[in-house]
Amino acid sequence: MKNPYEDIINLPHHVSKTHSQMSMQDRAAQFSPFAALTGYDDAIDETARLTGRKIELGEEAKEVLDRKLQYLGSIISNQPEISVTYFVPDEKKDGGEYVTVSGNLKRIDEYERAIILTDGKKILMDEIIDIESELFTGDFYEGYDFRE
């Protein structure tokens, strides 16, 4: 019996002049098994991602924060520089993370219970756990005691 490929079996391997050779990694990827459960790896990664719990402030800490906000409200025309630490809830699962931003205070919105910085950043008062400023040290804030 005659081999049907006998006429081409001993020819040299063809190398294209227009297309570059595929890398071994790309070539192997063609034969890897397909993902039977689309999104499964993403779901596992999301489950493994850690989020923090929101801290509930005690009454004393809330009073200190309120006094700081009152003081800042009384000098708001100066657009004081502050650093605010607040909770950002996670969009996909329970919990979130604490973020600290710095900037100049533009206004305090009592209706929305938010503070607005000069760069437009709006921070909800209910999410704030601390406000820091050089104004809260020394004798700068006569009549206000911010220390716990």
PDB file of N, CA, C and O in Angstrom, residues 69-130:
ATOM      1  N   LEU A  69     -16.262  70.548  64.379  1.00  0.00           N
ATOM      2  CA  LEU A  69     -17.075  71.059  63.277  1.00  0.00           C
ATOM      3  C   LEU A  69     -17.634  72.447  63.585  1.00  0.00           C
ATOM      4  O   LEU A  69     -17.685  73.314  62.712  1.00  0.00           O
ATOM      5  N   GLN A  70     -18.045  72.673  64.839  1.00  0.00           N
ATOM      6  CA  GLN A  70     -18.543  73.995  65.232  1.00  0.00           C
ATOM      7  C   GLN A  70     -17.449  75.041  65.091  1.00  0.00           C
ATOM      8  O   GLN A  70     -17.681  76.147  64.583  1.00  0.00           O
ATOM      9  N   TYR A  71     -16.266  74.701  65.545  1.00  0.00           N
ATOM     10  CA  TYR A  71     -15.146  75.634  65.445  1.00  0.00           C
ATOM     11  C   TYR A  71     -14.809  75.927  63.983  1.00  0.00           C
ATOM     12  O   TYR A  71     -14.631  77.085  63.592  1.00  0.00           O
ATOM     13  N   LEU A  72     -14.751  74.879  63.164  1.00  0.00           N
ATOM     14  CA  LEU A  72     -14.465  75.072  61.748  1.00  0.00           C
ATOM     15  C   LEU A  72     -15.547  75.929  61.086  1.00  0.00           C
ATOM     16  O   LEU A  72     -15.249  76.764  60.238  1.00  0.00           O
ATOM     17  N   GLY A  73     -16.796  75.736  61.499  1.00  0.00           N
ATOM     18  CA  GLY A  73     -17.891  76.539  60.974  1.00  0.00           C
ATOM     19  C   GLY A  73     -17.743  78.007  61.320  1.00  0.00           C
ATOM     20  O   GLY A  73     -18.130  78.884  60.546  1.00  0.00           O
ATOM     21  N   SER A  74     -17.169  78.287  62.494  1.00  0.00           N
ATOM     22  CA  SER A  74     -17.015  79.687  62.917  1.00  0.00           C
ATOM     23  C   SER A  74     -15.883  80.403  62.176  1.00  0.00           C
ATOM     24  O   SER A  74     -15.836  81.628  62.152  1.00  0.00           O
ATOM     25  N   ILE A  75     -14.981  79.650  61.567  1.00  0.00           N
ATOM     26  CA  ILE A  75     -13.859  80.263  60.836  1.00  0.00           C
ATOM     27  C   ILE A  75     -13.863  79.838  59.364  1.00  0.00           C
ATOM     28  O   ILE A  75     -12.832  79.911  58.697  1.00  0.00           O
ATOM     29  N   ILE A  76     -14.998  79.428  58.867  1.00  0.00           N
ATOM     30  CA  ILE A  76     -15.079  78.862  57.511  1.00  0.00           C
ATOM     31  C   ILE A  76     -14.670  79.849  56.428  1.00  0.00           C
ATOM     32  O   ILE A  76     -14.174  79.450  55.376  1.00  0.00           O
ATOM     33  N   SER A  77     -14.826  81.128  56.659  1.00  0.00           N
ATOM     34  CA  SER A  77     -14.447  82.125  55.653  1.00  0.00           C
ATOM     35  C   SER A  77     -12.941  82.089  55.372  1.00  0.00           C
ATOM     36  O   SER A  77     -12.499  82.520  54.308  1.00  0.00           O
ATOM     37  N   ASN A  78     -12.152  81.548  56.313  1.00  0.00           N
ATOM     38  CA  ASN A  78     -10.702  81.419  56.130  1.00  0.00           C
ATOM     39  C   ASN A  78     -10.331  80.194  55.302  1.00  0.00           C
ATOM     40  O   ASN A  78      -9.156  79.996  54.989  1.00  0.00           O
ATOM     41  N   GLN A  79     -11.314  79.353  54.994  1.00  0.00           N
ATOM     42  CA  GLN A  79     -11.098  78.085  54.304  1.00  0.00           C
ATOM     43  C   GLN A  79      -9.932  77.309  54.920  1.00  0.00           C
ATOM     44  O   GLN A  79      -8.901  77.076  54.283  1.00  0.00           O
ATOM     45  N   PRO A  80     -10.104  76.909  56.191  1.00  0.00           N
ATOM     46  CA  PRO A  80      -9.018  76.243  56.911  1.00  0.00           C
ATOM     47  C   PRO A  80      -8.610  74.913  56.274  1.00  0.00           C
ATOM     48  O   PRO A  80      -9.434  74.218  55.685  1.00  0.00           O
ATOM     49  N   GLU A  81      -7.331  74.595  56.399  1.00  0.00           N
ATOM     50  CA  GLU A  81      -6.819  73.320  55.893  1.00  0.00           C
ATOM     51  C   GLU A  81      -7.091  72.241  56.932  1.00  0.00           C
ATOM     52  O   GLU A  81      -6.790  72.410  58.118  1.00  0.00           O
ATOM     53  N   ILE A  82      -7.667  71.125  56.472  1.00  0.00           N
ATOM     54  CA  ILE A  82      -8.021  70.025  57.376  1.00  0.00           C
ATOM     55  C   ILE A  82      -7.676  68.689  56.727  1.00  0.00           C
ATOM     56  O   ILE A  82      -7.502  68.597  55.514  1.00  0.00           O
ATOM     57  N   SER A  83      -7.560  67.671  57.569  1.00  0.00           N
ATOM     58  CA  SER A  83      -7.439  66.282  57.119  1.00  0.00           C
ATOM     59  C   SER A  83      -8.605  65.529  57.736  1.00  0.00           C
ATOM     60  O   SER A  83      -8.790  65.561  58.956  1.00  0.00           O
ATOM     61  N   VAL A  84      -9.390  64.862  56.893  1.00  0.00           N
ATOM     62  CA  VAL A  84     -10.593  64.173  57.345  1.00  0.00           C
ATOM     63  C   VAL A  84     -10.417  62.675  57.131  1.00  0.00           C
ATOM     64  O   VAL A  84     -10.078  62.241  56.029  1.00  0.00           O
ATOM     65  N   THR A  85     -10.651  61.888  58.179  1.00  0.00           N
ATOM     66  CA  THR A  85     -10.650  60.437  58.067  1.00  0.00           C
ATOM     67  C   THR A  85     -12.094  59.986  58.121  1.00  0.00           C
ATOM     68  O   THR A  85     -12.817  60.314  59.063  1.00  0.00           O
ATOM     69  N   TYR A  86     -12.506  59.248  57.102  1.00  0.00           N
ATOM     70  CA  TYR A  86     -13.904  58.840  57.009  1.00  0.00           C
ATOM     71  C   TYR A  86     -14.027  57.448  56.390  1.00  0.00           C
ATOM     72  O   TYR A  86     -13.099  56.945  55.761  1.00  0.00           O
ATOM     73  N   PHE A  87     -15.191  56.848  56.571  1.00  0.00           N
ATOM     74  CA  PHE A  87     -15.469  55.499  56.100  1.00  0.00           C
ATOM     75  C   PHE A  87     -16.074  55.548  54.709  1.00  0.00           C
ATOM     76  O   PHE A  87     -16.997  56.306  54.449  1.00  0.00           O
ATOM     77  N   VAL A  88     -15.548  54.722  53.810  1.00  0.00           N
ATOM     78  CA  VAL A  88     -16.099  54.591  52.462  1.00  0.00           C
ATOM     79  C   VAL A  88     -16.677  53.186  52.339  1.00  0.00           C
ATOM     80  O   VAL A  88     -15.928  52.207  52.329  1.00  0.00           O
ATOM     81  N   PRO A  89     -18.012  53.056  52.299  1.00  0.00           N
ATOM     82  CA  PRO A  89     -18.619  51.725  52.180  1.00  0.00           C
ATOM     83  C   PRO A  89     -18.229  51.047  50.867  1.00  0.00           C
ATOM     84  O   PRO A  89     -18.101  51.705  49.837  1.00  0.00           O
ATOM     85  N   ASP A  90     -18.043  49.740  50.915  1.00  0.00           N
ATOM     86  CA  ASP A  90     -17.722  48.963  49.733  1.00  0.00           C
ATOM     87  C   ASP A  90     -18.970  48.834  48.866  1.00  0.00           C
ATOM     88  O   ASP A  90     -20.066  48.653  49.379  1.00  0.00           O
ATOM     89  N   GLU A  91     -18.818  48.923  47.563  1.00  0.00           N
ATOM     90  CA  GLU A  91     -19.960  48.870  46.655  1.00  0.00           C
ATOM     91  C   GLU A  91     -20.472  47.453  46.438  1.00  0.00           C
ATOM     92  O   GLU A  91     -21.608  47.262  46.031  1.00  0.00           O
ATOM     93  N   LYS A  92     -19.632  46.431  46.702  1.00  0.00           N
ATOM     94  CA  LYS A  92     -20.022  45.069  46.366  1.00  0.00           C
ATOM     95  C   LYS A  92     -20.351  44.182  47.558  1.00  0.00           C
ATOM     96  O   LYS A  92     -21.027  43.179  47.404  1.00  0.00           O
ATOM     97  N   LYS A  93     -19.847  44.520  48.739  1.00  0.00           N
ATOM     98  CA  LYS A  93     -20.133  43.666  49.894  1.00  0.00           C
ATOM     99  C   LYS A  93     -20.090  44.470  51.179  1.00  0.00           C
ATOM    100  O   LYS A  93     -19.741  45.652  51.163  1.00  0.00           O
ATOM    101  N   ASP A  94     -20.470  43.845  52.279  1.00  0.00           N
ATOM    102  CA  ASP A  94     -20.493  44.529  53.570  1.00  0.00           C
ATOM    103  C   ASP A  94     -19.102  45.020  53.938  1.00  0.00           C
ATOM    104  O   ASP A  94     -18.100  44.386  53.625  1.00  0.00           O
ATOM    105  N   GLY A  95     -19.069  46.134  54.650  1.00  0.00           N
ATOM    106  CA  GLY A  95     -17.804  46.693  55.096  1.00  0.00           C
ATOM    107  C   GLY A  95     -17.342  47.793  54.172  1.00  0.00           C
ATOM    108  O   GLY A  95     -18.108  48.363  53.397  1.00  0.00           O
ATOM    109  N   GLY A  96     -16.065  48.110  54.256  1.00  0.00           N
ATOM    110  CA  GLY A  96     -15.486  49.171  53.455  1.00  0.00           C
ATOM    111  C   GLY A  96     -14.087  49.457  53.940  1.00  0.00           C
ATOM    112  O   GLY A  96     -13.425  48.589  54.499  1.00  0.00           O
ATOM    113  N   GLU A  97     -13.660  50.705  53.765  1.00  0.00           N
ATOM    114  CA  GLU A  97     -12.323  51.077  54.212  1.00  0.00           C
ATOM    115  C   GLU A  97     -12.319  52.530  54.680  1.00  0.00           C
ATOM    116  O   GLU A  97     -13.185  53.320  54.318  1.00  0.00           O
ATOM    117  N   TYR A  98     -11.329  52.854  55.503  1.00  0.00           N
ATOM    118  CA  TYR A  98     -11.154  54.225  55.971  1.00  0.00           C
ATOM    119  C   TYR A  98     -10.153  54.940  55.079  1.00  0.00           C
ATOM    120  O   TYR A  98      -9.124  54.382  54.712  1.00  0.00           O
ATOM    121  N   VAL A  99     -10.509  56.158  54.723  1.00  0.00           N
ATOM    122  CA  VAL A  99      -9.688  56.978  53.840  1.00  0.00           C
ATOM    123  C   VAL A  99      -9.444  58.311  54.537  1.00  0.00           C
ATOM    124  O   VAL A  99     -10.326  58.814  55.227  1.00  0.00           O
ATOM    125  N   THR A 100      -8.262  58.859  54.351  1.00  0.00           N
ATOM    126  CA  THR A 100      -7.950  60.190  54.872  1.00  0.00           C
ATOM    127  C   THR A 100      -7.644  61.101  53.694  1.00  0.00           C
ATOM    128  O   THR A 100      -6.814  60.758  52.854  1.00  0.00           O
ATOM    129  N   VAL A 101      -8.353  62.217  53.633  1.00  0.00           N
ATOM    130  CA  VAL A 101      -8.111  63.214  52.586  1.00  0.00           C
ATOM    131  C   VAL A 101      -7.788  64.549  53.255  1.00  0.00           C
ATOM    132  O   VAL A 101      -8.262  64.837  54.348  1.00  0.00           O
ATOM    133  N   SER A 102      -6.981  65.316  52.574  1.00  0.00           N
ATOM    134  CA  SER A 102      -6.618  66.648  53.072  1.00  0.00           C
ATOM    135  C   SER A 102      -7.048  67.694  52.054  1.00  0.00           C
ATOM    136  O   SER A 102      -7.057  67.425  50.854  1.00  0.00           O
ATOM    137  N   GLY A 103      -7.400  68.850  52.554  1.00  0.00           N
ATOM    138  CA  GLY A 103      -7.797  69.938  51.680  1.00  0.00           C
ATOM    139  C   GLY A 103      -8.294  71.108  52.501  1.00  0.00           C
ATOM    140  O   GLY A 103      -8.239  71.097  53.732  1.00  0.00           O
ATOM    141  N   ASN A 104      -8.799  72.098  51.808  1.00  0.00           N
ATOM    142  CA  ASN A 104      -9.337  73.284  52.477  1.00  0.00           C
ATOM    143  C   ASN A 104     -10.850  73.188  52.523  1.00  0.00           C
ATOM    144  O   ASN A 104     -11.486  72.858  51.529  1.00  0.00           O
ATOM    145  N   LEU A 105     -11.392  73.522  53.681  1.00  0.00           N
ATOM    146  CA  LEU A 105     -12.835  73.450  53.892  1.00  0.00           C
ATOM    147  C   LEU A 105     -13.522  74.609  53.177  1.00  0.00           C
ATOM    148  O   LEU A 105     -13.183  75.767  53.390  1.00  0.00           O
ATOM    149  N   LYS A 106     -14.487  74.286  52.335  1.00  0.00           N
ATOM    150  CA  LYS A 106     -15.235  75.316  51.603  1.00  0.00           C
ATOM    151  C   LYS A 106     -16.519  75.663  52.339  1.00  0.00           C
ATOM    152  O   LYS A 106     -16.833  76.825  52.550  1.00  0.00           O
ATOM    153  N   ARG A 107     -17.277  74.618  52.719  1.00  0.00           N
ATOM    154  CA  ARG A 107     -18.512  74.881  53.459  1.00  0.00           C
ATOM    155  C   ARG A 107     -18.981  73.619  54.179  1.00  0.00           C
ATOM    156  O   ARG A 107     -18.550  72.514  53.880  1.00  0.00           O
ATOM    157  N   ILE A 108     -19.881  73.843  55.138  1.00  0.00           N
ATOM    158  CA  ILE A 108     -20.521  72.748  55.869  1.00  0.00           C
ATOM    159  C   ILE A 108     -21.995  72.789  55.502  1.00  0.00           C
ATOM    160  O   ILE A 108     -22.665  73.793  55.730  1.00  0.00           O
ATOM    161  N   ASP A 109     -22.476  71.718  54.909  1.00  0.00           N
ATOM    162  CA  ASP A 109     -23.868  71.627  54.470  1.00  0.00           C
ATOM    163  C   ASP A 109     -24.666  70.907  55.557  1.00  0.00           C
ATOM    164  O   ASP A 109     -24.602  69.688  55.681  1.00  0.00           O
ATOM    165  N   GLU A 110     -25.395  71.672  56.356  1.00  0.00           N
ATOM    166  CA  GLU A 110     -26.167  71.106  57.460  1.00  0.00           C
ATOM    167  C   GLU A 110     -27.341  70.264  56.957  1.00  0.00           C
ATOM    168  O   GLU A 110     -27.717  69.286  57.579  1.00  0.00           O
ATOM    169  N   TYR A 111     -27.912  70.663  55.818  1.00  0.00           N
ATOM    170  CA  TYR A 111     -29.073  69.948  55.280  1.00  0.00           C
ATOM    171  C   TYR A 111     -28.684  68.531  54.837  1.00  0.00           C
ATOM    172  O   TYR A 111     -29.339  67.565  55.179  1.00  0.00           O
ATOM    173  N   GLU A 112     -27.593  68.411  54.073  1.00  0.00           N
ATOM    174  CA  GLU A 112     -27.127  67.103  53.607  1.00  0.00           C
ATOM    175  C   GLU A 112     -26.188  66.434  54.607  1.00  0.00           C
ATOM    176  O   GLU A 112     -25.749  65.315  54.369  1.00  0.00           O
ATOM    177  N   ARG A 113     -25.884  67.131  55.694  1.00  0.00           N
ATOM    178  CA  ARG A 113     -24.952  66.639  56.707  1.00  0.00           C
ATOM    179  C   ARG A 113     -23.637  66.200  56.062  1.00  0.00           C
ATOM    180  O   ARG A 113     -23.209  65.057  56.150  1.00  0.00           O
ATOM    181  N   ALA A 114     -23.025  67.178  55.379  1.00  0.00           N
ATOM    182  CA  ALA A 114     -21.776  66.905  54.675  1.00  0.00           C
ATOM    183  C   ALA A 114     -20.851  68.106  54.781  1.00  0.00           C
ATOM    184  O   ALA A 114     -21.301  69.226  55.008  1.00  0.00           O
ATOM    185  N   ILE A 115     -19.566  67.839  54.649  1.00  0.00           N
ATOM    186  CA  ILE A 115     -18.608  68.932  54.520  1.00  0.00           C
ATOM    187  C   ILE A 115     -18.081  68.886  53.093  1.00  0.00           C
ATOM    188  O   ILE A 115     -17.914  67.809  52.510  1.00  0.00           O
ATOM    189  N   ILE A 116     -17.859  70.061  52.540  1.00  0.00           N
ATOM    190  CA  ILE A 116     -17.398  70.159  51.163  1.00  0.00           C
ATOM    191  C   ILE A 116     -16.052  70.873  51.173  1.00  0.00           C
ATOM    192  O   ILE A 116     -15.900  71.933  51.778  1.00  0.00           O
ATOM    193  N   LEU A 117     -15.082  70.266  50.499  1.00  0.00           N
ATOM    194  CA  LEU A 117     -13.751  70.849  50.391  1.00  0.00           C
ATOM    195  C   LEU A 117     -13.684  71.724  49.138  1.00  0.00           C
ATOM    196  O   LEU A 117     -14.539  71.626  48.250  1.00  0.00           O
ATOM    197  N   THR A 118     -12.674  72.564  49.050  1.00  0.00           N
ATOM    198  CA  THR A 118     -12.559  73.485  47.921  1.00  0.00           C
ATOM    199  C   THR A 118     -12.369  72.759  46.593  1.00  0.00           C
ATOM    200  O   THR A 118     -12.673  73.316  45.540  1.00  0.00           O
ATOM    201  N   ASP A 119     -11.879  71.516  46.624  1.00  0.00           N
ATOM    202  CA  ASP A 119     -11.717  70.755  45.375  1.00  0.00           C
ATOM    203  C   ASP A 119     -13.013  70.061  44.946  1.00  0.00           C
ATOM    204  O   ASP A 119     -13.043  69.321  43.974  1.00  0.00           O
ATOM    205  N   GLY A 120     -14.110  70.304  45.706  1.00  0.00           N
ATOM    206  CA  GLY A 120     -15.404  69.725  45.358  1.00  0.00           C
ATOM    207  C   GLY A 120     -15.720  68.415  46.058  1.00  0.00           C
ATOM    208  O   GLY A 120     -16.821  67.895  45.944  1.00  0.00           O
ATOM    209  N   LYS A 121     -14.770  67.865  46.780  1.00  0.00           N
ATOM    210  CA  LYS A 121     -14.974  66.599  47.491  1.00  0.00           C
ATOM    211  C   LYS A 121     -16.026  66.788  48.569  1.00  0.00           C
ATOM    212  O   LYS A 121     -15.943  67.702  49.375  1.00  0.00           O
ATOM    213  N   LYS A 122     -17.048  65.896  48.573  1.00  0.00           N
ATOM    214  CA  LYS A 122     -18.119  65.956  49.571  1.00  0.00           C
ATOM    215  C   LYS A 122     -17.976  64.741  50.489  1.00  0.00           C
ATOM    216  O   LYS A 122     -17.898  63.608  50.025  1.00  0.00           O
ATOM    217  N   ILE A 123     -17.943  64.997  51.786  1.00  0.00           N
ATOM    218  CA  ILE A 123     -17.784  63.929  52.774  1.00  0.00           C
ATOM    219  C   ILE A 123     -18.965  63.989  53.731  1.00  0.00           C
ATOM    220  O   ILE A 123     -19.205  65.025  54.364  1.00  0.00           O
ATOM    221  N   LEU A 124     -19.681  62.878  53.847  1.00  0.00           N
ATOM    222  CA  LEU A 124     -20.829  62.817  54.740  1.00  0.00           C
ATOM    223  C   LEU A 124     -20.370  62.816  56.192  1.00  0.00           C
ATOM    224  O   LEU A 124     -19.468  62.069  56.567  1.00  0.00           O
ATOM    225  N   MET A 125     -20.997  63.648  57.006  1.00  0.00           N
ATOM    226  CA  MET A 125     -20.606  63.767  58.417  1.00  0.00           C
ATOM    227  C   MET A 125     -20.776  62.458  59.179  1.00  0.00           C
ATOM    228  O   MET A 125     -20.003  62.164  60.086  1.00  0.00           O
ATOM    229  N   ASP A 126     -21.777  61.660  58.813  1.00  0.00           N
ATOM    230  CA  ASP A 126     -22.019  60.401  59.517  1.00  0.00           C
ATOM    231  C   ASP A 126     -20.917  59.377  59.284  1.00  0.00           C
ATOM    232  O   ASP A 126     -20.834  58.387  60.007  1.00  0.00           O
ATOM    233  N   GLU A 127     -20.086  59.593  58.262  1.00  0.00           N
ATOM    234  CA  GLU A 127     -19.000  58.657  57.951  1.00  0.00           C
ATOM    235  C   GLU A 127     -17.662  59.109  58.551  1.00  0.00           C
ATOM    236  O   GLU A 127     -16.710  58.349  58.573  1.00  0.00           O
ATOM    237  N   ILE A 128     -17.595  60.348  59.042  1.00  0.00           N
ATOM    238  CA  ILE A 128     -16.343  60.900  59.564  1.00  0.00           C
ATOM    239  C   ILE A 128     -16.052  60.344  60.956  1.00  0.00           C
ATOM    240  O   ILE A 128     -16.928  60.300  61.807  1.00  0.00           O
ATOM    241  N   ILE A 129     -14.800  59.919  61.152  1.00  0.00           N
ATOM    242  CA  ILE A 129     -14.407  59.507  62.508  1.00  0.00           C
ATOM    243  C   ILE A 129     -13.393  60.462  63.122  1.00  0.00           C
ATOM    244  O   ILE A 129     -13.204  60.460  64.331  1.00  0.00           O
ATOM    245  N   ASP A 130     -12.739  61.292  62.280  1.00  0.00           N
ATOM    246  CA  ASP A 130     -11.779  62.241  62.849  1.00  0.00           C
ATOM    247  C   ASP A 130     -11.503  63.373  61.866  1.00  0.00           C
ATOM    248  O   ASP A 130     -11.540  63.177  60.648  1.00  0.00           O
TER     249      ASP A 130
END
